[in-house]
Amino acid sequence: MQQVKRKPLPVRIFRFYVDGFKAMTVGRYLWAIILIKLFIIFFVLKLFFFPNILNRDYDNDADRASAVRRSMLDPARH
């Protein structure tokens, strides 16, 4: 009896997902929608609603580190 040589586990997992994505029809559109939404959430909203306050208010890394340290040690003051 001849023994069949199995491929390593990472290769089998990778092939499983590649074959699954190739067989998708509706799923491709859903993944496209998901990726567009993630782009909007992480890039566009960050630009408008989460400015980099430390870069705006402090000139160098030492001042930024000091401000973060003060904020962590005495959060009621800020």
JSON list of N, CA and C in Angstrom, two decimals:
[
{"chain": "A", "resi": 1, "resn": "MET", "atom": "N", "xyz": [0.85, -1.18, 0.00]},
{"chain": "A", "resi": 1, "resn": "MET", "atom": "CA", "xyz": [0.00, 0.00, 0.00]},
{"chain": "A", "resi": 1, "resn": "MET", "atom": "C", "xyz": [0.90, 1.24, 0.00]},
{"chain": "A", "resi": 2, "resn": "GLN", "atom": "N", "xyz": [0.59, 2.18, -0.90]},
{"chain": "A", "resi": 2, "resn": "GLN", "atom": "CA", "xyz": [1.40, 3.38, -1.03]},
{"chain": "A", "resi": 2, "resn": "GLN", "atom": "C", "xyz": [0.82, 4.48, -0.15]},
{"chain": "A", "resi": 3, "resn": "GLN", "atom": "N", "xyz": [1.68, 5.15, 0.58]},
{"chain": "A", "resi": 3, "resn": "GLN", "atom": "CA", "xyz": [1.23, 6.21, 1.48]},
{"chain": "A", "resi": 3, "resn": "GLN", "atom": "C", "xyz": [1.24, 7.54, 0.74]},
{"chain": "A", "resi": 4, "resn": "VAL", "atom": "N", "xyz": [0.15, 8.31, 0.89]},
{"chain": "A", "resi": 4, "resn": "VAL", "atom": "CA", "xyz": [0.01, 9.60, 0.23]},
{"chain": "A", "resi": 4, "resn": "VAL", "atom": "C", "xyz": [0.71, 10.66, 1.08]},
{"chain": "A", "resi": 5, "resn": "LYS", "atom": "N", "xyz": [1.55, 11.45, 0.44]},
{"chain": "A", "resi": 5, "resn": "LYS", "atom": "CA", "xyz": [2.27, 12.50, 1.15]},
{"chain": "A", "resi": 5, "resn": "LYS", "atom": "C", "xyz": [1.38, 13.73, 1.27]},
{"chain": "A", "resi": 6, "resn": "ARG", "atom": "N", "xyz": [1.13, 14.18, 2.50]},
{"chain": "A", "resi": 6, "resn": "ARG", "atom": "CA", "xyz": [0.28, 15.35, 2.75]},
{"chain": "A", "resi": 6, "resn": "ARG", "atom": "C", "xyz": [1.12, 16.61, 2.76]},
{"chain": "A", "resi": 7, "resn": "LYS", "atom": "N", "xyz": [0.49, 17.68, 2.29]},
{"chain": "A", "resi": 7, "resn": "LYS", "atom": "CA", "xyz": [1.17, 18.98, 2.30]},
{"chain": "A", "resi": 7, "resn": "LYS", "atom": "C", "xyz": [1.15, 19.53, 3.72]},
{"chain": "A", "resi": 8, "resn": "PRO", "atom": "N", "xyz": [2.08, 20.43, 4.05]},
{"chain": "A", "resi": 8, "resn": "PRO", "atom": "CA", "xyz": [2.11, 21.02, 5.41]},
{"chain": "A", "resi": 8, "resn": "PRO", "atom": "C", "xyz": [0.81, 21.78, 5.71]},
{"chain": "A", "resi": 9, "resn": "LEU", "atom": "N", "xyz": [0.50, 21.89, 6.97]},
{"chain": "A", "resi": 9, "resn": "LEU", "atom": "CA", "xyz": [-0.75, 22.52, 7.42]},
{"chain": "A", "resi": 9, "resn": "LEU", "atom": "C", "xyz": [-0.91, 23.95, 6.93]},
{"chain": "A", "resi": 10, "resn": "PRO", "atom": "N", "xyz": [0.11, 24.83, 7.02]},
{"chain": "A", "resi": 10, "resn": "PRO", "atom": "CA", "xyz": [-0.09, 26.20, 6.52]},
{"chain": "A", "resi": 10, "resn": "PRO", "atom": "C", "xyz": [-0.45, 26.24, 5.02]},
{"chain": "A", "resi": 11, "resn": "VAL", "atom": "N", "xyz": [0.13, 25.34, 4.23]},
{"chain": "A", "resi": 11, "resn": "VAL", "atom": "CA", "xyz": [-0.19, 25.29, 2.81]},
{"chain": "A", "resi": 11, "resn": "VAL", "atom": "C", "xyz": [-1.63, 24.86, 2.59]},
{"chain": "A", "resi": 12, "resn": "ARG", "atom": "N", "xyz": [-2.07, 23.86, 3.35]},
{"chain": "A", "resi": 12, "resn": "ARG", "atom": "CA", "xyz": [-3.46, 23.40, 3.23]},
{"chain": "A", "resi": 12, "resn": "ARG", "atom": "C", "xyz": [-4.44, 24.48, 3.65]},
{"chain": "A", "resi": 13, "resn": "ILE", "atom": "N", "xyz": [-4.14, 25.25, 4.70]},
{"chain": "A", "resi": 13, "resn": "ILE", "atom": "CA", "xyz": [-5.02, 26.34, 5.14]},
{"chain": "A", "resi": 13, "resn": "ILE", "atom": "C", "xyz": [-5.07, 27.43, 4.09]},
{"chain": "A", "resi": 14, "resn": "PHE", "atom": "N", "xyz": [-3.92, 27.80, 3.53]},
{"chain": "A", "resi": 14, "resn": "PHE", "atom": "CA", "xyz": [-3.87, 28.82, 2.49]},
{"chain": "A", "resi": 14, "resn": "PHE", "atom": "C", "xyz": [-4.67, 28.39, 1.27]},
{"chain": "A", "resi": 15, "resn": "ARG", "atom": "N", "xyz": [-4.51, 27.16, 0.83]},
{"chain": "A", "resi": 15, "resn": "ARG", "atom": "CA", "xyz": [-5.24, 26.66, -0.33]},
{"chain": "A", "resi": 15, "resn": "ARG", "atom": "C", "xyz": [-6.75, 26.63, -0.05]},
{"chain": "A", "resi": 16, "resn": "PHE", "atom": "N", "xyz": [-7.14, 26.30, 1.17]},
{"chain": "A", "resi": 16, "resn": "PHE", "atom": "CA", "xyz": [-8.55, 26.29, 1.55]},
{"chain": "A", "resi": 16, "resn": "PHE", "atom": "C", "xyz": [-9.18, 27.66, 1.33]},
{"chain": "A", "resi": 17, "resn": "TYR", "atom": "N", "xyz": [-8.51, 28.72, 1.79]},
{"chain": "A", "resi": 17, "resn": "TYR", "atom": "CA", "xyz": [-9.05, 30.06, 1.63]},
{"chain": "A", "resi": 17, "resn": "TYR", "atom": "C", "xyz": [-8.98, 30.54, 0.19]},
{"chain": "A", "resi": 18, "resn": "VAL", "atom": "N", "xyz": [-7.92, 30.23, -0.52]},
{"chain": "A", "resi": 18, "resn": "VAL", "atom": "CA", "xyz": [-7.82, 30.63, -1.93]},
{"chain": "A", "resi": 18, "resn": "VAL", "atom": "C", "xyz": [-8.93, 29.99, -2.74]},
{"chain": "A", "resi": 19, "resn": "ASP", "atom": "N", "xyz": [-9.16, 28.71, -2.56]},
{"chain": "A", "resi": 19, "resn": "ASP", "atom": "CA", "xyz": [-10.23, 28.02, -3.28]},
{"chain": "A", "resi": 19, "resn": "ASP", "atom": "C", "xyz": [-11.60, 28.59, -2.90]},
{"chain": "A", "resi": 20, "resn": "GLY", "atom": "N", "xyz": [-11.77, 28.92, -1.64]},
{"chain": "A", "resi": 20, "resn": "GLY", "atom": "CA", "xyz": [-13.05, 29.49, -1.21]},
{"chain": "A", "resi": 20, "resn": "GLY", "atom": "C", "xyz": [-13.32, 30.84, -1.82]},
{"chain": "A", "resi": 21, "resn": "PHE", "atom": "N", "xyz": [-12.30, 31.70, -1.89]},
{"chain": "A", "resi": 21, "resn": "PHE", "atom": "CA", "xyz": [-12.50, 33.02, -2.49]},
{"chain": "A", "resi": 21, "resn": "PHE", "atom": "C", "xyz": [-12.69, 32.93, -4.00]},
{"chain": "A", "resi": 22, "resn": "LYS", "atom": "N", "xyz": [-12.07, 31.95, -4.66]},
{"chain": "A", "resi": 22, "resn": "LYS", "atom": "CA", "xyz": [-12.27, 31.78, -6.10]},
{"chain": "A", "resi": 22, "resn": "LYS", "atom": "C", "xyz": [-13.70, 31.35, -6.41]},
{"chain": "A", "resi": 23, "resn": "ALA", "atom": "N", "xyz": [-14.31, 30.59, -5.52]},
{"chain": "A", "resi": 23, "resn": "ALA", "atom": "CA", "xyz": [-15.65, 30.06, -5.76]},
{"chain": "A", "resi": 23, "resn": "ALA", "atom": "C", "xyz": [-16.75, 31.06, -5.39]},
{"chain": "A", "resi": 24, "resn": "MET", "atom": "N", "xyz": [-16.40, 32.18, -4.79]},
{"chain": "A", "resi": 24, "resn": "MET", "atom": "CA", "xyz": [-17.40, 33.16, -4.36]},
{"chain": "A", "resi": 24, "resn": "MET", "atom": "C", "xyz": [-18.04, 33.87, -5.54]},
{"chain": "A", "resi": 25, "resn": "THR", "atom": "N", "xyz": [-19.31, 34.22, -5.37]},
{"chain": "A", "resi": 25, "resn": "THR", "atom": "CA", "xyz": [-19.98, 35.08, -6.35]},
{"chain": "A", "resi": 25, "resn": "THR", "atom": "C", "xyz": [-20.48, 36.33, -5.65]},
{"chain": "A", "resi": 26, "resn": "VAL", "atom": "N", "xyz": [-21.45, 36.19, -4.77]},
{"chain": "A", "resi": 26, "resn": "VAL", "atom": "CA", "xyz": [-21.99, 37.32, -4.02]},
{"chain": "A", "resi": 26, "resn": "VAL", "atom": "C", "xyz": [-20.99, 37.80, -2.97]},
{"chain": "A", "resi": 27, "resn": "GLY", "atom": "N", "xyz": [-20.21, 36.90, -2.44]},
{"chain": "A", "resi": 27, "resn": "GLY", "atom": "CA", "xyz": [-19.26, 37.23, -1.39]},
{"chain": "A", "resi": 27, "resn": "GLY", "atom": "C", "xyz": [-18.23, 38.25, -1.80]},
{"chain": "A", "resi": 28, "resn": "ARG", "atom": "N", "xyz": [-17.87, 38.28, -3.08]},
{"chain": "A", "resi": 28, "resn": "ARG", "atom": "CA", "xyz": [-16.89, 39.27, -3.54]},
{"chain": "A", "resi": 28, "resn": "ARG", "atom": "C", "xyz": [-17.43, 40.68, -3.38]},
{"chain": "A", "resi": 29, "resn": "TYR", "atom": "N", "xyz": [-18.69, 40.86, -3.69]},
{"chain": "A", "resi": 29, "resn": "TYR", "atom": "CA", "xyz": [-19.30, 42.19, -3.54]},
{"chain": "A", "resi": 29, "resn": "TYR", "atom": "C", "xyz": [-19.41, 42.57, -2.06]},
{"chain": "A", "resi": 30, "resn": "LEU", "atom": "N", "xyz": [-19.72, 41.59, -1.24]},
{"chain": "A", "resi": 30, "resn": "LEU", "atom": "CA", "xyz": [-19.80, 41.87, 0.20]},
{"chain": "A", "resi": 30, "resn": "LEU", "atom": "C", "xyz": [-18.43, 42.24, 0.76]},
{"chain": "A", "resi": 31, "resn": "TRP", "atom": "N", "xyz": [-17.38, 41.54, 0.33]},
{"chain": "A", "resi": 31, "resn": "TRP", "atom": "CA", "xyz": [-16.03, 41.89, 0.77]},
{"chain": "A", "resi": 31, "resn": "TRP", "atom": "C", "xyz": [-15.63, 43.27, 0.28]},
{"chain": "A", "resi": 32, "resn": "ALA", "atom": "N", "xyz": [-16.04, 43.62, -0.92]},
{"chain": "A", "resi": 32, "resn": "ALA", "atom": "CA", "xyz": [-15.74, 44.97, -1.44]},
{"chain": "A", "resi": 32, "resn": "ALA", "atom": "C", "xyz": [-16.42, 46.03, -0.58]},
{"chain": "A", "resi": 33, "resn": "ILE", "atom": "N", "xyz": [-17.66, 45.79, -0.21]},
{"chain": "A", "resi": 33, "resn": "ILE", "atom": "CA", "xyz": [-18.38, 46.73, 0.66]},
{"chain": "A", "resi": 33, "resn": "ILE", "atom": "C", "xyz": [-17.70, 46.84, 2.02]},
{"chain": "A", "resi": 34, "resn": "ILE", "atom": "N", "xyz": [-17.29, 45.71, 2.57]},
{"chain": "A", "resi": 34, "resn": "ILE", "atom": "CA", "xyz": [-16.60, 45.71, 3.87]},
{"chain": "A", "resi": 34, "resn": "ILE", "atom": "C", "xyz": [-15.31, 46.51, 3.79]},
{"chain": "A", "resi": 35, "resn": "LEU", "atom": "N", "xyz": [-14.52, 46.31, 2.73]},
{"chain": "A", "resi": 35, "resn": "LEU", "atom": "CA", "xyz": [-13.25, 47.03, 2.60]},
{"chain": "A", "resi": 35, "resn": "LEU", "atom": "C", "xyz": [-13.46, 48.53, 2.41]},
{"chain": "A", "resi": 36, "resn": "ILE", "atom": "N", "xyz": [-14.49, 48.91, 1.66]},
{"chain": "A", "resi": 36, "resn": "ILE", "atom": "CA", "xyz": [-14.80, 50.34, 1.50]},
{"chain": "A", "resi": 36, "resn": "ILE", "atom": "C", "xyz": [-15.20, 50.95, 2.83]},
{"chain": "A", "resi": 37, "resn": "LYS", "atom": "N", "xyz": [-16.03, 50.24, 3.60]},
{"chain": "A", "resi": 37, "resn": "LYS", "atom": "CA", "xyz": [-16.44, 50.76, 4.90]},
{"chain": "A", "resi": 37, "resn": "LYS", "atom": "C", "xyz": [-15.25, 50.90, 5.85]},
{"chain": "A", "resi": 38, "resn": "LEU", "atom": "N", "xyz": [-14.35, 49.92, 5.84]},
{"chain": "A", "resi": 38, "resn": "LEU", "atom": "CA", "xyz": [-13.16, 50.01, 6.69]},
{"chain": "A", "resi": 38, "resn": "LEU", "atom": "C", "xyz": [-12.28, 51.18, 6.28]},
{"chain": "A", "resi": 39, "resn": "PHE", "atom": "N", "xyz": [-12.15, 51.42, 4.98]},
{"chain": "A", "resi": 39, "resn": "PHE", "atom": "CA", "xyz": [-11.39, 52.57, 4.53]},
{"chain": "A", "resi": 39, "resn": "PHE", "atom": "C", "xyz": [-11.99, 53.86, 5.05]},
{"chain": "A", "resi": 40, "resn": "ILE", "atom": "N", "xyz": [-13.31, 53.98, 4.96]},
{"chain": "A", "resi": 40, "resn": "ILE", "atom": "CA", "xyz": [-13.99, 55.18, 5.44]},
{"chain": "A", "resi": 40, "resn": "ILE", "atom": "C", "xyz": [-13.79, 55.35, 6.94]},
{"chain": "A", "resi": 41, "resn": "ILE", "atom": "N", "xyz": [-13.94, 54.27, 7.69]},
{"chain": "A", "resi": 41, "resn": "ILE", "atom": "CA", "xyz": [-13.83, 54.35, 9.14]},
{"chain": "A", "resi": 41, "resn": "ILE", "atom": "C", "xyz": [-12.42, 54.73, 9.57]},
{"chain": "A", "resi": 42, "resn": "PHE", "atom": "N", "xyz": [-11.42, 54.05, 9.04]},
{"chain": "A", "resi": 42, "resn": "PHE", "atom": "CA", "xyz": [-10.07, 54.23, 9.56]},
{"chain": "A", "resi": 42, "resn": "PHE", "atom": "C", "xyz": [-9.29, 55.39, 8.94]},
{"chain": "A", "resi": 43, "resn": "PHE", "atom": "N", "xyz": [-9.61, 55.79, 7.74]},
{"chain": "A", "resi": 43, "resn": "PHE", "atom": "CA", "xyz": [-8.82, 56.84, 7.10]},
{"chain": "A", "resi": 43, "resn": "PHE", "atom": "C", "xyz": [-9.57, 58.17, 7.05]},
{"chain": "A", "resi": 44, "resn": "VAL", "atom": "N", "xyz": [-10.76, 58.16, 6.54]},
{"chain": "A", "resi": 44, "resn": "VAL", "atom": "CA", "xyz": [-11.50, 59.41, 6.36]},
{"chain": "A", "resi": 44, "resn": "VAL", "atom": "C", "xyz": [-11.94, 59.98, 7.70]},
{"chain": "A", "resi": 45, "resn": "LEU", "atom": "N", "xyz": [-12.57, 59.18, 8.54]},
{"chain": "A", "resi": 45, "resn": "LEU", "atom": "CA", "xyz": [-13.04, 59.69, 9.83]},
{"chain": "A", "resi": 45, "resn": "LEU", "atom": "C", "xyz": [-11.87, 60.12, 10.72]},
{"chain": "A", "resi": 46, "resn": "LYS", "atom": "N", "xyz": [-10.76, 59.39, 10.66]},
{"chain": "A", "resi": 46, "resn": "LYS", "atom": "CA", "xyz": [-9.60, 59.77, 11.47]},
{"chain": "A", "resi": 46, "resn": "LYS", "atom": "C", "xyz": [-9.09, 61.16, 11.10]},
{"chain": "A", "resi": 47, "resn": "LEU", "atom": "N", "xyz": [-9.10, 61.47, 9.84]},
{"chain": "A", "resi": 47, "resn": "LEU", "atom": "CA", "xyz": [-8.61, 62.78, 9.40]},
{"chain": "A", "resi": 47, "resn": "LEU", "atom": "C", "xyz": [-9.45, 63.92, 9.95]},
{"chain": "A", "resi": 48, "resn": "PHE", "atom": "N", "xyz": [-10.76, 63.72, 10.02]},
{"chain": "A", "resi": 48, "resn": "PHE", "atom": "CA", "xyz": [-11.65, 64.81, 10.42]},
{"chain": "A", "resi": 48, "resn": "PHE", "atom": "C", "xyz": [-11.98, 64.85, 11.90]},
{"chain": "A", "resi": 49, "resn": "PHE", "atom": "N", "xyz": [-12.07, 63.70, 12.55]},
{"chain": "A", "resi": 49, "resn": "PHE", "atom": "CA", "xyz": [-12.55, 63.67, 13.93]},
{"chain": "A", "resi": 49, "resn": "PHE", "atom": "C", "xyz": [-11.48, 63.37, 14.98]},
{"chain": "A", "resi": 50, "resn": "PHE", "atom": "N", "xyz": [-10.31, 62.93, 14.57]},
{"chain": "A", "resi": 50, "resn": "PHE", "atom": "CA", "xyz": [-9.26, 62.59, 15.52]},
{"chain": "A", "resi": 50, "resn": "PHE", "atom": "C", "xyz": [-7.95, 63.27, 15.14]},
{"chain": "A", "resi": 51, "resn": "PRO", "atom": "N", "xyz": [-7.85, 64.57, 15.35]},
{"chain": "A", "resi": 51, "resn": "PRO", "atom": "CA", "xyz": [-6.61, 65.26, 15.00]},
{"chain": "A", "resi": 51, "resn": "PRO", "atom": "C", "xyz": [-5.48, 64.86, 15.95]},
{"chain": "A", "resi": 52, "resn": "ASN", "atom": "N", "xyz": [-4.27, 65.04, 15.50]},
{"chain": "A", "resi": 52, "resn": "ASN", "atom": "CA", "xyz": [-3.11, 64.72, 16.31]},
{"chain": "A", "resi": 52, "resn": "ASN", "atom": "C", "xyz": [-2.80, 65.92, 17.21]},
{"chain": "A", "resi": 53, "resn": "ILE", "atom": "N", "xyz": [-3.38, 65.92, 18.38]},
{"chain": "A", "resi": 53, "resn": "ILE", "atom": "CA", "xyz": [-3.29, 67.05, 19.30]},
{"chain": "A", "resi": 53, "resn": "ILE", "atom": "C", "xyz": [-1.86, 67.25, 19.82]},
{"chain": "A", "resi": 54, "resn": "LEU", "atom": "N", "xyz": [-1.15, 66.16, 20.04]},
{"chain": "A", "resi": 54, "resn": "LEU", "atom": "CA", "xyz": [0.22, 66.29, 20.56]},
{"chain": "A", "resi": 54, "resn": "LEU", "atom": "C", "xyz": [1.11, 66.98, 19.54]},
{"chain": "A", "resi": 55, "resn": "ASN", "atom": "N", "xyz": [0.98, 66.64, 18.26]},
{"chain": "A", "resi": 55, "resn": "ASN", "atom": "CA", "xyz": [1.79, 67.33, 17.25]},
{"chain": "A", "resi": 55, "resn": "ASN", "atom": "C", "xyz": [1.40, 68.79, 17.12]},
{"chain": "A", "resi": 56, "resn": "ARG", "atom": "N", "xyz": [0.13, 69.08, 17.33]},
{"chain": "A", "resi": 56, "resn": "ARG", "atom": "CA", "xyz": [-0.34, 70.45, 17.19]},
{"chain": "A", "resi": 56, "resn": "ARG", "atom": "C", "xyz": [0.13, 71.33, 18.35]},
{"chain": "A", "resi": 57, "resn": "ASP", "atom": "N", "xyz": [0.10, 70.79, 19.58]},
{"chain": "A", "resi": 57, "resn": "ASP", "atom": "CA", "xyz": [0.36, 71.60, 20.77]},
{"chain": "A", "resi": 57, "resn": "ASP", "atom": "C", "xyz": [1.81, 71.61, 21.23]},
{"chain": "A", "resi": 58, "resn": "TYR", "atom": "N", "xyz": [2.60, 70.61, 20.84]},
{"chain": "A", "resi": 58, "resn": "TYR", "atom": "CA", "xyz": [3.98, 70.52, 21.33]},
{"chain": "A", "resi": 58, "resn": "TYR", "atom": "C", "xyz": [4.95, 70.43, 20.17]},
{"chain": "A", "resi": 59, "resn": "ASP", "atom": "N", "xyz": [6.13, 71.02, 20.35]},
{"chain": "A", "resi": 59, "resn": "ASP", "atom": "CA", "xyz": [7.09, 71.13, 19.26]},
{"chain": "A", "resi": 59, "resn": "ASP", "atom": "C", "xyz": [8.02, 69.93, 19.11]},
{"chain": "A", "resi": 60, "resn": "ASN", "atom": "N", "xyz": [8.34, 69.25, 20.22]},
{"chain": "A", "resi": 60, "resn": "ASN", "atom": "CA", "xyz": [9.30, 68.14, 20.11]},
{"chain": "A", "resi": 60, "resn": "ASN", "atom": "C", "xyz": [8.82, 66.93, 20.90]},
{"chain": "A", "resi": 61, "resn": "ASP", "atom": "N", "xyz": [9.54, 65.83, 20.74]},
{"chain": "A", "resi": 61, "resn": "ASP", "atom": "CA", "xyz": [9.14, 64.58, 21.38]},
{"chain": "A", "resi": 61, "resn": "ASP", "atom": "C", "xyz": [9.24, 64.63, 22.90]},
{"chain": "A", "resi": 62, "resn": "ALA", "atom": "N", "xyz": [10.19, 65.37, 23.42]},
{"chain": "A", "resi": 62, "resn": "ALA", "atom": "CA", "xyz": [10.36, 65.45, 24.88]},
{"chain": "A", "resi": 62, "resn": "ALA", "atom": "C", "xyz": [9.15, 66.13, 25.51]},
{"chain": "A", "resi": 63, "resn": "ASP", "atom": "N", "xyz": [8.67, 67.21, 24.90]},
{"chain": "A", "resi": 63, "resn": "ASP", "atom": "CA", "xyz": [7.49, 67.90, 25.42]},
{"chain": "A", "resi": 63, "resn": "ASP", "atom": "C", "xyz": [6.24, 67.02, 25.32]},
{"chain": "A", "resi": 64, "resn": "ARG", "atom": "N", "xyz": [6.13, 66.28, 24.22]},
{"chain": "A", "resi": 64, "resn": "ARG", "atom": "CA", "xyz": [4.99, 65.37, 24.05]},
{"chain": "A", "resi": 64, "resn": "ARG", "atom": "C", "xyz": [5.00, 64.27, 25.11]},
{"chain": "A", "resi": 65, "resn": "ALA", "atom": "N", "xyz": [6.18, 63.69, 25.35]},
{"chain": "A", "resi": 65, "resn": "ALA", "atom": "CA", "xyz": [6.31, 62.64, 26.35]},
{"chain": "A", "resi": 65, "resn": "ALA", "atom": "C", "xyz": [5.98, 63.17, 27.73]},
{"chain": "A", "resi": 66, "resn": "SER", "atom": "N", "xyz": [6.43, 64.37, 28.02]},
{"chain": "A", "resi": 66, "resn": "SER", "atom": "CA", "xyz": [6.14, 64.98, 29.32]},
{"chain": "A", "resi": 66, "resn": "SER", "atom": "C", "xyz": [4.64, 65.22, 29.49]},
{"chain": "A", "resi": 67, "resn": "ALA", "atom": "N", "xyz": [3.98, 65.67, 28.45]},
{"chain": "A", "resi": 67, "resn": "ALA", "atom": "CA", "xyz": [2.54, 65.91, 28.53]},
{"chain": "A", "resi": 67, "resn": "ALA", "atom": "C", "xyz": [1.77, 64.61, 28.75]},
{"chain": "A", "resi": 68, "resn": "VAL", "atom": "N", "xyz": [2.17, 63.55, 28.06]},
{"chain": "A", "resi": 68, "resn": "VAL", "atom": "CA", "xyz": [1.51, 62.25, 28.23]},
{"chain": "A", "resi": 68, "resn": "VAL", "atom": "C", "xyz": [1.75, 61.73, 29.64]},
{"chain": "A", "resi": 69, "resn": "ARG", "atom": "N", "xyz": [2.97, 61.87, 30.14]},
{"chain": "A", "resi": 69, "resn": "ARG", "atom": "CA", "xyz": [3.30, 61.41, 31.49]},
{"chain": "A", "resi": 69, "resn": "ARG", "atom": "C", "xyz": [2.46, 62.16, 32.53]},
{"chain": "A", "resi": 70, "resn": "ARG", "atom": "N", "xyz": [2.38, 63.49, 32.38]},
{"chain": "A", "resi": 70, "resn": "ARG", "atom": "CA", "xyz": [1.57, 64.28, 33.32]},
{"chain": "A", "resi": 70, "resn": "ARG", "atom": "C", "xyz": [0.10, 63.87, 33.26]},
{"chain": "A", "resi": 71, "resn": "SER", "atom": "N", "xyz": [-0.40, 63.63, 32.07]},
{"chain": "A", "resi": 71, "resn": "SER", "atom": "CA", "xyz": [-1.80, 63.26, 31.91]},
{"chain": "A", "resi": 71, "resn": "SER", "atom": "C", "xyz": [-2.09, 61.89, 32.54]},
{"chain": "A", "resi": 72, "resn": "MET", "atom": "N", "xyz": [-1.15, 60.98, 32.43]},
{"chain": "A", "resi": 72, "resn": "MET", "atom": "CA", "xyz": [-1.37, 59.65, 33.00]},
{"chain": "A", "resi": 72, "resn": "MET", "atom": "C", "xyz": [-1.27, 59.67, 34.52]},
{"chain": "A", "resi": 73, "resn": "LEU", "atom": "N", "xyz": [-0.38, 60.49, 35.08]},
{"chain": "A", "resi": 73, "resn": "LEU", "atom": "CA", "xyz": [-0.18, 60.51, 36.52]},
{"chain": "A", "resi": 73, "resn": "LEU", "atom": "C", "xyz": [-1.26, 61.32, 37.23]},
{"chain": "A", "resi": 74, "resn": "ASP", "atom": "N", "xyz": [-1.80, 62.32, 36.57]},
{"chain": "A", "resi": 74, "resn": "ASP", "atom": "CA", "xyz": [-2.82, 63.18, 37.19]},
{"chain": "A", "resi": 74, "resn": "ASP", "atom": "C", "xyz": [-3.94, 63.45, 36.19]},
{"chain": "A", "resi": 75, "resn": "PRO", "atom": "N", "xyz": [-4.80, 62.45, 35.92]},
{"chain": "A", "resi": 75, "resn": "PRO", "atom": "CA", "xyz": [-5.83, 62.62, 34.89]},
{"chain": "A", "resi": 75, "resn": "PRO", "atom": "C", "xyz": [-6.92, 63.64, 35.26]},
{"chain": "A", "resi": 76, "resn": "ALA", "atom": "N", "xyz": [-7.10, 63.93, 36.54]},
{"chain": "A", "resi": 76, "resn": "ALA", "atom": "CA", "xyz": [-8.13, 64.88, 36.93]},
{"chain": "A", "resi": 76, "resn": "ALA", "atom": "C", "xyz": [-7.76, 66.30, 36.57]},
{"chain": "A", "resi": 77, "resn": "ARG", "atom": "N", "xyz": [-6.46, 66.56, 36.44]},
{"chain": "A", "resi": 77, "resn": "ARG", "atom": "CA", "xyz": [-5.99, 67.90, 36.13]},
{"chain": "A", "resi": 77, "resn": "ARG", "atom": "C", "xyz": [-6.28, 68.29, 34.68]},
{"chain": "A", "resi": 78, "resn": "HIS", "atom": "N", "xyz": [-6.34, 67.31, 33.78]},
{"chain": "A", "resi": 78, "resn": "HIS", "atom": "CA", "xyz": [-6.52, 67.60, 32.36]},
{"chain": "A", "resi": 78, "resn": "HIS", "atom": "C", "xyz": [-7.93, 67.31, 31.96]}
]
